[in-house]
Short mmCIF file of C-alpha atoms in Angstrom, two decimals:
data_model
loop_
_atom_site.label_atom_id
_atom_site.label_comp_id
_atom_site.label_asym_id
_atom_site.label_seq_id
_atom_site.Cartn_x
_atom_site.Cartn_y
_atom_site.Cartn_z
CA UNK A 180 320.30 144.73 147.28
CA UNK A 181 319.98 145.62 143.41
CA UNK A 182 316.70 146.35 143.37
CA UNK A 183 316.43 146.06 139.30
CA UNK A 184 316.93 142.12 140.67
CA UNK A 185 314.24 139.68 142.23
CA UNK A 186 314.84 139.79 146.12
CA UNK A 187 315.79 136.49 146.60
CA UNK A 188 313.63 135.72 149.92
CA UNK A 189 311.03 138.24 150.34
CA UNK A 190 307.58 138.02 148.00
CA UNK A 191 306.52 139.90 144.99
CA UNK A 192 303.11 141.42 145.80
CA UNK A 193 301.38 142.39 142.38
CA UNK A 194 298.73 144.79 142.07
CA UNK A 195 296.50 144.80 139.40
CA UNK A 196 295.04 148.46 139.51
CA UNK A 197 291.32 149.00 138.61
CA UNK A 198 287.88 149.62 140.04
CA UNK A 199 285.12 147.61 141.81
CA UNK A 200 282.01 145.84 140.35
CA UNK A 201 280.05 144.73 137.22
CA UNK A 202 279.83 147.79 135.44
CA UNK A 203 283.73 148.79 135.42
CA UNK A 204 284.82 145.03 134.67
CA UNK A 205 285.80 145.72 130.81
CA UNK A 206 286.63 149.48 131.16
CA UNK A 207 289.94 150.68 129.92
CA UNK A 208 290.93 151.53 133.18
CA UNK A 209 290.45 147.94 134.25
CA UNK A 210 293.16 146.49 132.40
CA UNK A 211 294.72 146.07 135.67
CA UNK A 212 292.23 143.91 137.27
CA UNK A 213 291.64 141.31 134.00
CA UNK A 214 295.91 140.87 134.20
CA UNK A 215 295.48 139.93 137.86
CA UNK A 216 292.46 137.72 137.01
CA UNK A 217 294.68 135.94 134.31
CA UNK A 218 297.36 135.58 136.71
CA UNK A 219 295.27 133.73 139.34
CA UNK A 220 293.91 131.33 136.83
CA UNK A 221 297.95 130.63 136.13
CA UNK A 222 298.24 129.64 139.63
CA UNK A 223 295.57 127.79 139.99
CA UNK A 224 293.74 129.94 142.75
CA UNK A 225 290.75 132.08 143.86
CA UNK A 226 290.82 135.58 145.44
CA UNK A 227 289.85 136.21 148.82
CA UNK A 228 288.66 138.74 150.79
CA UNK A 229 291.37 140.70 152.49
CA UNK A 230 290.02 141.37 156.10
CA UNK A 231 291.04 144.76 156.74
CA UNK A 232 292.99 145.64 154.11
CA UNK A 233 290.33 146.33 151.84
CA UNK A 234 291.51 144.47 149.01
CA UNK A 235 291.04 140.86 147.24
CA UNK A 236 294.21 138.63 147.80
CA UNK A 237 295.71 135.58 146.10
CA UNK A 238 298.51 134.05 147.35
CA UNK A 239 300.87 131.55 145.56
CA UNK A 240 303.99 130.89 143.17
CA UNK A 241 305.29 131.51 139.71
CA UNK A 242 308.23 130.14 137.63
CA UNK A 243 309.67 126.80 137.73
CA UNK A 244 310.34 124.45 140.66
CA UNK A 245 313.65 125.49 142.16
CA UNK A 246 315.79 129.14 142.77
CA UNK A 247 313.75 130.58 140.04
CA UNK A 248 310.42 129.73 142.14
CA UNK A 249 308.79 133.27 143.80
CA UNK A 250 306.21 133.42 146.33
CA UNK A 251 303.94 135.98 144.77
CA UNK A 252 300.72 137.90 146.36
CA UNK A 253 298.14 138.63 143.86
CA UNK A 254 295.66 141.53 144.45
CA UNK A 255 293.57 143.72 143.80
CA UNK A 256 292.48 147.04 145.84
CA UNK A 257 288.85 147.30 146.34
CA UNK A 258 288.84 150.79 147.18
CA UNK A 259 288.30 152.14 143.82
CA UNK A 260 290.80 153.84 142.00
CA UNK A 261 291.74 156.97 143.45
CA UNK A 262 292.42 155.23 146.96
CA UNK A 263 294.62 152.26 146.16
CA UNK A 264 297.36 153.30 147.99
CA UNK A 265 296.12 152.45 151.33
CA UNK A 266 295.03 149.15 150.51
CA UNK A 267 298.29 148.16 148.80
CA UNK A 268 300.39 149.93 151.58
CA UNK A 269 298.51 147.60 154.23
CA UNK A 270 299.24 144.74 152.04
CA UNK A 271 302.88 145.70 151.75
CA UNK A 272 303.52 146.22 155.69
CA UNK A 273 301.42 142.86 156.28
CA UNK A 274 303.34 140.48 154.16
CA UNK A 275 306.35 142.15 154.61
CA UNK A 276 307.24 142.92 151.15
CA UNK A 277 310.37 145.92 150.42
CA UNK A 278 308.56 148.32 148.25
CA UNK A 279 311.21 147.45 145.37
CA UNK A 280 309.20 144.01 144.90
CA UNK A 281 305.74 145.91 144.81
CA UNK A 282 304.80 145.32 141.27
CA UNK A 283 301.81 147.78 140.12
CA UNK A 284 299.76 146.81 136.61
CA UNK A 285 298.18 149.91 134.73
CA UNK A 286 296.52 151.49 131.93
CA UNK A 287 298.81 153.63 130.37
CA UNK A 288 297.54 156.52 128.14
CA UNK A 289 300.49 158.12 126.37
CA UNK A 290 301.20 154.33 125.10
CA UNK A 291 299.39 152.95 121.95
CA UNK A 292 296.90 150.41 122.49
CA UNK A 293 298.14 147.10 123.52
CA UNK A 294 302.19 148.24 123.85
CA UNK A 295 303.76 147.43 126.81
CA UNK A 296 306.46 149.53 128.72
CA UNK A 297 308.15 147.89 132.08
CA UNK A 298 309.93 150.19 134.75
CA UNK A 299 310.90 151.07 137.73
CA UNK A 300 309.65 154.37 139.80
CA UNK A 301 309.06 157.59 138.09
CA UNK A 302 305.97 159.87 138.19
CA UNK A 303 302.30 158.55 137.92
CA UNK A 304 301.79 160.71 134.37
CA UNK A 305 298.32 161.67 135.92
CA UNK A 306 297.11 158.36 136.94
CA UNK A 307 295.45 158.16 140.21
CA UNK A 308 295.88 154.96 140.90
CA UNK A 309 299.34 155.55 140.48
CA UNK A 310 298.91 158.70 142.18
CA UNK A 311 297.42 156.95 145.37
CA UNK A 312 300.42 154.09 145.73
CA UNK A 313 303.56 156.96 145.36
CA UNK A 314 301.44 159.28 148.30
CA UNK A 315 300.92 156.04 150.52
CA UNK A 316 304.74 154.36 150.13
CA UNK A 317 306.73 156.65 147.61
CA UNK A 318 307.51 155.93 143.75
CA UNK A 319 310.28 153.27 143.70
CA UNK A 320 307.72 150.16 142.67
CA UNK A 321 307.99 148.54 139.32
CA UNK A 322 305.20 148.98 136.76
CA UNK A 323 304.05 147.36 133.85
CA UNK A 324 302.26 149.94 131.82
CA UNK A 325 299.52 148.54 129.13
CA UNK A 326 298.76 151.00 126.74
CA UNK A 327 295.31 152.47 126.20
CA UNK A 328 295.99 155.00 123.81
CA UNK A 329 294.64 158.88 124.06
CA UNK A 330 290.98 159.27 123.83
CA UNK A 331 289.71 160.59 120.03
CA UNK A 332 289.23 164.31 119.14
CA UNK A 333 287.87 166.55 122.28
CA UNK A 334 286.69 163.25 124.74
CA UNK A 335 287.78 163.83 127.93
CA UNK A 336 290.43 161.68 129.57
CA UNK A 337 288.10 159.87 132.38
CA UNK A 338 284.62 159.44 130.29
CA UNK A 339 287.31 157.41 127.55
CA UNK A 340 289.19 155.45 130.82
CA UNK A 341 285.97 154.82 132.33
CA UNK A 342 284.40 153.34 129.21
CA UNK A 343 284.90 150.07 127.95
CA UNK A 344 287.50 149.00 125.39
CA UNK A 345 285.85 149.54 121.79
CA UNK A 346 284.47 146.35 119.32
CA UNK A 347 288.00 146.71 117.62
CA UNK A 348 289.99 146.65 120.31
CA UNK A 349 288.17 143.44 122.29
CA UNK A 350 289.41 141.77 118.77
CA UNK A 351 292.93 141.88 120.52
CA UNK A 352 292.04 142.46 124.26
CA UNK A 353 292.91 138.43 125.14
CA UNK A 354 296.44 138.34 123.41
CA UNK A 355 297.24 141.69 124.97
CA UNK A 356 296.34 140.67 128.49
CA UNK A 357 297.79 137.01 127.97
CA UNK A 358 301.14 139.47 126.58
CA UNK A 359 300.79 141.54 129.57
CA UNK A 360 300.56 138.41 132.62
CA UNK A 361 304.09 136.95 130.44
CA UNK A 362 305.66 140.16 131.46
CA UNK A 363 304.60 140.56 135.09
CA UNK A 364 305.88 136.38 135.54
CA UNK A 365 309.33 137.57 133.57
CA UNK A 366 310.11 140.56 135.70
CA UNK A 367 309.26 138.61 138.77
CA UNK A 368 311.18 135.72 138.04
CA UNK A 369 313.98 136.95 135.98
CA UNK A 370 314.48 140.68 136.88
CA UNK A 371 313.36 144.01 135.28
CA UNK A 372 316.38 144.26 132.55
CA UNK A 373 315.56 140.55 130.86
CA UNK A 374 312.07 141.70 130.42
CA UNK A 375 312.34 145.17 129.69
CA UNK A 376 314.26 143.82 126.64
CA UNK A 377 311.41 141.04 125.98
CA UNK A 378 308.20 143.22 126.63
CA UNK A 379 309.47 146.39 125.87
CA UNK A 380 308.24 146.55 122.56
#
């Protein structure tokens, strides 16, 4: 199997990659988590508890009635950050899903704010989440990277991931995120090429 291409039986599961509770919900490093939110409220659905997988799971479709129709599971790791990979790995074994249709959603710092970038494998370019999901099933997953930017003059990487996004940038958060859930249903449903040359921007 090409696995650029949608596998034509097995689910996509799609992680949205950020951390637990109240006071991370609008951090930068959460961008992950507000994509999967947008994506349930697409389908129509509310996320469960995961038993023991330690996550929060939706399960449903995207894409029109017919071939193009995917059995997708939503979710998002409630492990924090740094630990994702074992709660995506369990999630991965239990619905049986090839690790080429593991979809991971991401802040992205080396990306200007709000620019997407669509792949598959490669390094996780510091990111612990990232970090966490190659150690627990290796690197060939797709991503869809949402760029955050670098943090200004000498702030330190995690106090500027770990803070929320600014007055300026919450101007543009919704479109981005709305931009962001488009891509994750296009590579799903139509394959990594057709929108790598949509969302690529």
């Amino acid at each position: 199997m090409d696995v650029t291409t949608p596998a034509s039986t097995a689910p996509w599961l799609v992680v949205g990659l950020g951390n637990p509770g109240p006071e991370y919900a609008m951090n930068r490093h959460n961008v992950g988590f507000m994509v999967a939110d947008l994506l349930a409220e697409r389908i129509g659905g509310k996320f469960k508890r995961a038993g023991k997988a330690q996550a929060q799971v939706l399960e449903g479709r995207i894409g029109p009635a017919g071939p193009a129709n995917r059995r997708v599971i939503l979710a998002k790791p409630m492990s924090y950050m740094n630990l994702s990979g074992g709660p995506v790995n369990a999630l991965k074994d239990f619905y049986k899903v090839p690790v080429a249709n593991v979809l991971a959603v991401h802040d992205e710092l080396d990306i200007d704010y709000g620019v997407l970038r669509l792949k598959l494998g490669g390094g996780d370019n510091g990111h612990n989440g990232l970090k966490s999901m190659t150690k627990a099933m290796g690197p060939d997953y797709h991503r869809v990277r949402f760029g955050i930017g670098r943090p200004p003059g000498r702030m330190q990487v995690a106090d500027f991931v770990l803070k929320d996004f600014s007055s300026a940038e919450r101007k543009e958060l919704d479109y981005f995120v709305d931009r962001a859930a488009d891509a994750v249903e296009c590579l799903v449903i139509e394959g990594l090429e057709r929108a790598q040359s949509t969302y690529n921007s």
